[in-house]
Amino acid sequence: MDFTPTEEQTAARELAARIFGDLSTHERLTAVGTGSDGELWKALCEAGLPAAVEDIGLLGLVLLLEEQGRTTAQVPFAASCVYGLLAVSAHGSAEQRERLLPGIADGSVVMTGALPDTAVRAGGPGELSGVAPVVPWLRDATHVLIADEEQKLWLVRTADARCEPVELTAPWSAGRLTLNAVPAERLGGAGAYDDVLAAARTAFAGLQAGVCAGSVARAVAYTNTREQFGQPLAAKQGVQLRAADAHMDTEAIRVTAYEAAWRRDEGLDYAAHALTAAWWASEAGQRVVHAGQHLHGGMGADLEHPVHRHFLWGRQLDAYLGCGSELLQELGESIVHGEGEGEGDA
C-alpha cells in the first residue's frame, strides 16, 4: 500500500490549508458563534474543492478534512462530500448523478446523512415516516440521505420534512428530522448502506485526525512559551510525555484513516479498516483533546480560548462515530464472522 498523495491530492490539500487558514480564524469563529460560516463555504465551493473529491477520492477527502479539523472550520464539508458527492457518484442512477452532482459540487445542494440511530420506515411507495433525532448540519442541508429500518438508502428534501434545531457539543448546525409520509427516492441497492457507512466512518476519522493535530500543535506552542519557575512548561518531562502520547495517538488515527480510504479508492474491501479508523478516532481522539486542554492548564478551561474548540469537536466526533467499546465489539464480531477480510489481505 502507498499513501503518498498524488499531485492532484497534494494541490487540493495545499489549497484547502490556505483557505481554512485564512478564513477560519479565531476571530471569525467567535463571530460566527454556533452557526455555519457561509462565506467560508462559498469560498471552498468557488475554489472547486467539493467538486475535486470526485477525482481525488476518499483519501483526497480525508486529506482535506484534516485541514478543516486543524482549524475547526464550521462548514458542512464532510457531510456534503461523503453523504452527497461520494454516495451519489458510487450508487446513484445516471439521472440522479446528472441532477444532483453539479449542485453538490458548486455548493447549491448541501447533503447530510442520517444512517445509524434512526427510527425511519418506508410506508407507501416512495414515502418515509419516522424520526432521526440528531442529524449533523441539518440546518444547512437541502437533502438528507436516510437509512430505513431495513438499511435501504433514501434521499429526502429537507423542504418536505420537519427540521428542528438541536445544539450539540460542537457547533455542527444539527437538527431533529421528523418525517410524516414524506416523498423519498431510493439511492443504490444491495451494499450501498455498508459502503456509505464505511466511507462516513473513514471521512470523520480523518476530520478527527485534523482536530487532534490542531490540539497538539496549540499545546506545543503554549507549553514552549508559558514559563513556570523560570523554565518553559515544555522542559518538564511529564509535559513532554503527555504531548508525545497525544502525538502518537494522532498519528494512529491518521494512518488508519489513510489505510481505509486508500483501500476504498483501490476497490478493495475496507469495512473492517473503516471500523478500525473509527475506533482509533473515538477512543484515542478523546484522549488527545483532553491532553491538549490539560496541557493548557487554567487556559484550557477558558471557553473563549481556541483550544476549547478542539476539545468540543473531539468529544463530538467521539460521540458521532460511536462509543469506542461498541465499535470494538462490532469490529471483533466482523472478524469472528470473517467479514471485511478480502483474499490476499496480510
PDB file of C-alpha atoms in Angstrom, residues 81-206:
ATOM      1  CA  CYS A  81     -18.994  15.212   0.365  1.00  0.00           C
ATOM      2  CA  VAL A  82     -19.406  11.787   1.951  1.00  0.00           C
ATOM      3  CA  TYR A  83     -23.218  11.574   2.105  1.00  0.00           C
ATOM      4  CA  GLY A  84     -23.636  13.523  -1.111  1.00  0.00           C
ATOM      5  CA  LEU A  85     -20.905  13.553  -3.702  1.00  0.00           C
ATOM      6  CA  LEU A  86     -19.292  10.179  -2.957  1.00  0.00           C
ATOM      7  CA  ALA A  87     -22.583   8.410  -2.221  1.00  0.00           C
ATOM      8  CA  VAL A  88     -24.346   9.682  -5.332  1.00  0.00           C
ATOM      9  CA  SER A  89     -21.285   9.096  -7.517  1.00  0.00           C
ATOM     10  CA  ALA A  90     -20.952   5.492  -6.362  1.00  0.00           C
ATOM     11  CA  HIS A  91     -24.602   4.461  -6.001  1.00  0.00           C
ATOM     12  CA  GLY A  92     -26.809   6.968  -7.786  1.00  0.00           C
ATOM     13  CA  SER A  93     -28.536   6.309 -11.083  1.00  0.00           C
ATOM     14  CA  ALA A  94     -27.408   8.155 -14.193  1.00  0.00           C
ATOM     15  CA  GLU A  95     -30.355  10.521 -13.752  1.00  0.00           C
ATOM     16  CA  GLN A  96     -29.556  11.148 -10.069  1.00  0.00           C
ATOM     17  CA  ARG A  97     -25.908  11.842 -10.829  1.00  0.00           C
ATOM     18  CA  GLU A  98     -26.799  14.266 -13.608  1.00  0.00           C
ATOM     19  CA  ARG A  99     -29.354  16.046 -11.436  1.00  0.00           C
ATOM     20  CA  LEU A 100     -27.507  16.222  -8.106  1.00  0.00           C
ATOM     21  CA  LEU A 101     -23.744  16.176  -8.632  1.00  0.00           C
ATOM     22  CA  PRO A 102     -23.380  19.624 -10.259  1.00  0.00           C
ATOM     23  CA  GLY A 103     -25.262  21.252  -7.380  1.00  0.00           C
ATOM     24  CA  ILE A 104     -23.255  19.373  -4.751  1.00  0.00           C
ATOM     25  CA  ALA A 105     -20.053  20.437  -6.490  1.00  0.00           C
ATOM     26  CA  ASP A 106     -20.946  24.149  -6.580  1.00  0.00           C
ATOM     27  CA  GLY A 107     -22.494  24.177  -3.098  1.00  0.00           C
ATOM     28  CA  SER A 108     -26.063  24.958  -4.120  1.00  0.00           C
ATOM     29  CA  VAL A 109     -27.034  21.439  -2.991  1.00  0.00           C
ATOM     30  CA  VAL A 110     -25.874  20.564   0.522  1.00  0.00           C
ATOM     31  CA  MET A 111     -26.201  16.969   1.649  1.00  0.00           C
ATOM     32  CA  THR A 112     -26.101  15.390   5.053  1.00  0.00           C
ATOM     33  CA  GLY A 113     -26.812  11.916   6.346  1.00  0.00           C
ATOM     34  CA  ALA A 114     -28.884  10.051   8.911  1.00  0.00           C
ATOM     35  CA  LEU A 115     -27.705   6.450   8.782  1.00  0.00           C
ATOM     36  CA  PRO A 116     -27.420   4.869  12.227  1.00  0.00           C
ATOM     37  CA  ASP A 117     -29.610   5.734  15.216  1.00  0.00           C
ATOM     38  CA  THR A 118     -32.744   6.474  13.220  1.00  0.00           C
ATOM     39  CA  ALA A 119     -36.307   5.188  13.554  1.00  0.00           C
ATOM     40  CA  VAL A 120     -37.437   5.518   9.956  1.00  0.00           C
ATOM     41  CA  ARG A 121     -39.619   3.152   7.960  1.00  0.00           C
ATOM     42  CA  ALA A 122     -40.861   3.060   4.406  1.00  0.00           C
ATOM     43  CA  GLY A 123     -44.613   3.464   4.113  1.00  0.00           C
ATOM     44  CA  GLY A 124     -46.387   3.822   0.796  1.00  0.00           C
ATOM     45  CA  PRO A 125     -44.481   3.813  -2.478  1.00  0.00           C
ATOM     46  CA  GLY A 126     -41.687   6.358  -2.188  1.00  0.00           C
ATOM     47  CA  GLU A 127     -42.713   7.582   1.276  1.00  0.00           C
ATOM     48  CA  LEU A 128     -40.861   7.667   4.596  1.00  0.00           C
ATOM     49  CA  SER A 129     -42.067   8.196   8.138  1.00  0.00           C
ATOM     50  CA  GLY A 130     -40.169   8.362  11.395  1.00  0.00           C
ATOM     51  CA  VAL A 131     -37.588  10.400  13.278  1.00  0.00           C
ATOM     52  CA  ALA A 132     -33.856  10.971  13.064  1.00  0.00           C
ATOM     53  CA  PRO A 133     -33.178  12.635  16.433  1.00  0.00           C
ATOM     54  CA  VAL A 134     -29.783  14.169  15.634  1.00  0.00           C
ATOM     55  CA  VAL A 135     -28.624  14.954  12.101  1.00  0.00           C
ATOM     56  CA  PRO A 136     -25.373  16.958  11.725  1.00  0.00           C
ATOM     57  CA  TRP A 137     -25.538  20.074   9.520  1.00  0.00           C
ATOM     58  CA  LEU A 138     -29.275  19.586   9.010  1.00  0.00           C
ATOM     59  CA  ARG A 139     -29.888  23.343   9.218  1.00  0.00           C
ATOM     60  CA  ASP A 140     -27.611  23.851   6.195  1.00  0.00           C
ATOM     61  CA  ALA A 141     -28.808  20.873   4.162  1.00  0.00           C
ATOM     62  CA  THR A 142     -31.106  20.811   1.167  1.00  0.00           C
ATOM     63  CA  HIS A 143     -31.164  16.993   1.080  1.00  0.00           C
ATOM     64  CA  VAL A 144     -30.710  14.191   3.615  1.00  0.00           C
ATOM     65  CA  LEU A 145     -29.517  10.662   2.902  1.00  0.00           C
ATOM     66  CA  ILE A 146     -31.523   8.408   5.223  1.00  0.00           C
ATOM     67  CA  ALA A 147     -31.356   4.713   6.057  1.00  0.00           C
ATOM     68  CA  ASP A 148     -34.630   3.000   6.916  1.00  0.00           C
ATOM     69  CA  GLU A 149     -35.074   0.081   9.302  1.00  0.00           C
ATOM     70  CA  GLU A 150     -34.067  -2.345   6.539  1.00  0.00           C
ATOM     71  CA  GLN A 151     -30.871  -0.360   5.819  1.00  0.00           C
ATOM     72  CA  LYS A 152     -32.124   0.839   2.462  1.00  0.00           C
ATOM     73  CA  LEU A 153     -30.935   4.315   1.481  1.00  0.00           C
ATOM     74  CA  TRP A 154     -33.326   7.123   0.590  1.00  0.00           C
ATOM     75  CA  LEU A 155     -32.939  10.739  -0.449  1.00  0.00           C
ATOM     76  CA  VAL A 156     -35.273  13.281   1.126  1.00  0.00           C
ATOM     77  CA  ARG A 157     -35.529  17.022   0.570  1.00  0.00           C
ATOM     78  CA  THR A 158     -35.405  18.943   3.835  1.00  0.00           C
ATOM     79  CA  ALA A 159     -38.095  21.282   2.462  1.00  0.00           C
ATOM     80  CA  ASP A 160     -40.525  18.327   2.576  1.00  0.00           C
ATOM     81  CA  ALA A 161     -39.734  17.375   6.177  1.00  0.00           C
ATOM     82  CA  ARG A 162     -39.897  18.965   9.608  1.00  0.00           C
ATOM     83  CA  CYS A 163     -36.490  20.171  10.796  1.00  0.00           C
ATOM     84  CA  GLU A 164     -35.968  21.464  14.334  1.00  0.00           C
ATOM     85  CA  PRO A 165     -32.664  22.905  15.588  1.00  0.00           C
ATOM     86  CA  VAL A 166     -30.621  20.818  18.010  1.00  0.00           C
ATOM     87  CA  GLU A 167     -27.496  22.095  19.767  1.00  0.00           C
ATOM     88  CA  LEU A 168     -24.647  19.609  20.078  1.00  0.00           C
ATOM     89  CA  THR A 169     -21.343  19.654  21.934  1.00  0.00           C
ATOM     90  CA  ALA A 170     -19.711  21.068  18.792  1.00  0.00           C
ATOM     91  CA  PRO A 171     -21.309  23.765  16.585  1.00  0.00           C
ATOM     92  CA  TRP A 172     -22.484  21.478  13.774  1.00  0.00           C
ATOM     93  CA  SER A 173     -25.785  23.223  12.899  1.00  0.00           C
ATOM     94  CA  ALA A 174     -27.553  19.982  13.758  1.00  0.00           C
ATOM     95  CA  GLY A 175     -31.254  19.286  13.839  1.00  0.00           C
ATOM     96  CA  ARG A 176     -34.013  16.782  14.530  1.00  0.00           C
ATOM     97  CA  LEU A 177     -35.613  15.405  11.372  1.00  0.00           C
ATOM     98  CA  THR A 178     -39.264  14.317  11.504  1.00  0.00           C
ATOM     99  CA  LEU A 179     -40.820  12.553   8.532  1.00  0.00           C
ATOM    100  CA  ASN A 180     -44.558  12.030   8.045  1.00  0.00           C
ATOM    101  CA  ALA A 181     -45.194  10.219   4.748  1.00  0.00           C
ATOM    102  CA  VAL A 182     -42.515  12.397   3.168  1.00  0.00           C
ATOM    103  CA  PRO A 183     -41.658  11.807  -0.529  1.00  0.00           C
ATOM    104  CA  ALA A 184     -38.354   9.969  -0.893  1.00  0.00           C
ATOM    105  CA  GLU A 185     -36.299   8.380  -3.655  1.00  0.00           C
ATOM    106  CA  ARG A 186     -34.135   5.283  -3.359  1.00  0.00           C
ATOM    107  CA  LEU A 187     -30.378   5.544  -3.729  1.00  0.00           C
ATOM    108  CA  GLY A 188     -28.433   2.448  -4.659  1.00  0.00           C
ATOM    109  CA  GLY A 189     -29.159  -1.174  -3.968  1.00  0.00           C
ATOM    110  CA  ALA A 190     -27.557  -4.004  -2.022  1.00  0.00           C
ATOM    111  CA  GLY A 191     -24.310  -2.970  -0.374  1.00  0.00           C
ATOM    112  CA  ALA A 192     -24.908   0.771  -0.678  1.00  0.00           C
ATOM    113  CA  TYR A 193     -25.616   1.235   3.041  1.00  0.00           C
ATOM    114  CA  ASP A 194     -22.461  -0.608   4.123  1.00  0.00           C
ATOM    115  CA  ASP A 195     -20.296   1.341   1.687  1.00  0.00           C
ATOM    116  CA  VAL A 196     -21.657   4.763   2.669  1.00  0.00           C
ATOM    117  CA  LEU A 197     -21.397   3.959   6.387  1.00  0.00           C
ATOM    118  CA  ALA A 198     -17.783   2.805   5.989  1.00  0.00           C
ATOM    119  CA  ALA A 199     -16.937   5.884   3.904  1.00  0.00           C
ATOM    120  CA  ALA A 200     -18.512   8.151   6.535  1.00  0.00           C
ATOM    121  CA  ARG A 201     -16.570   6.473   9.332  1.00  0.00           C
ATOM    122  CA  THR A 202     -13.351   6.927   7.389  1.00  0.00           C
ATOM    123  CA  ALA A 203     -14.041  10.557   6.481  1.00  0.00           C
ATOM    124  CA  PHE A 204     -14.981  11.617  10.004  1.00  0.00           C
ATOM    125  CA  ALA A 205     -11.940   9.776  11.357  1.00  0.00           C
ATOM    126  CA  GLY A 206      -9.857  11.938   9.014  1.00  0.00           C
TER     127      GLY A 206
END
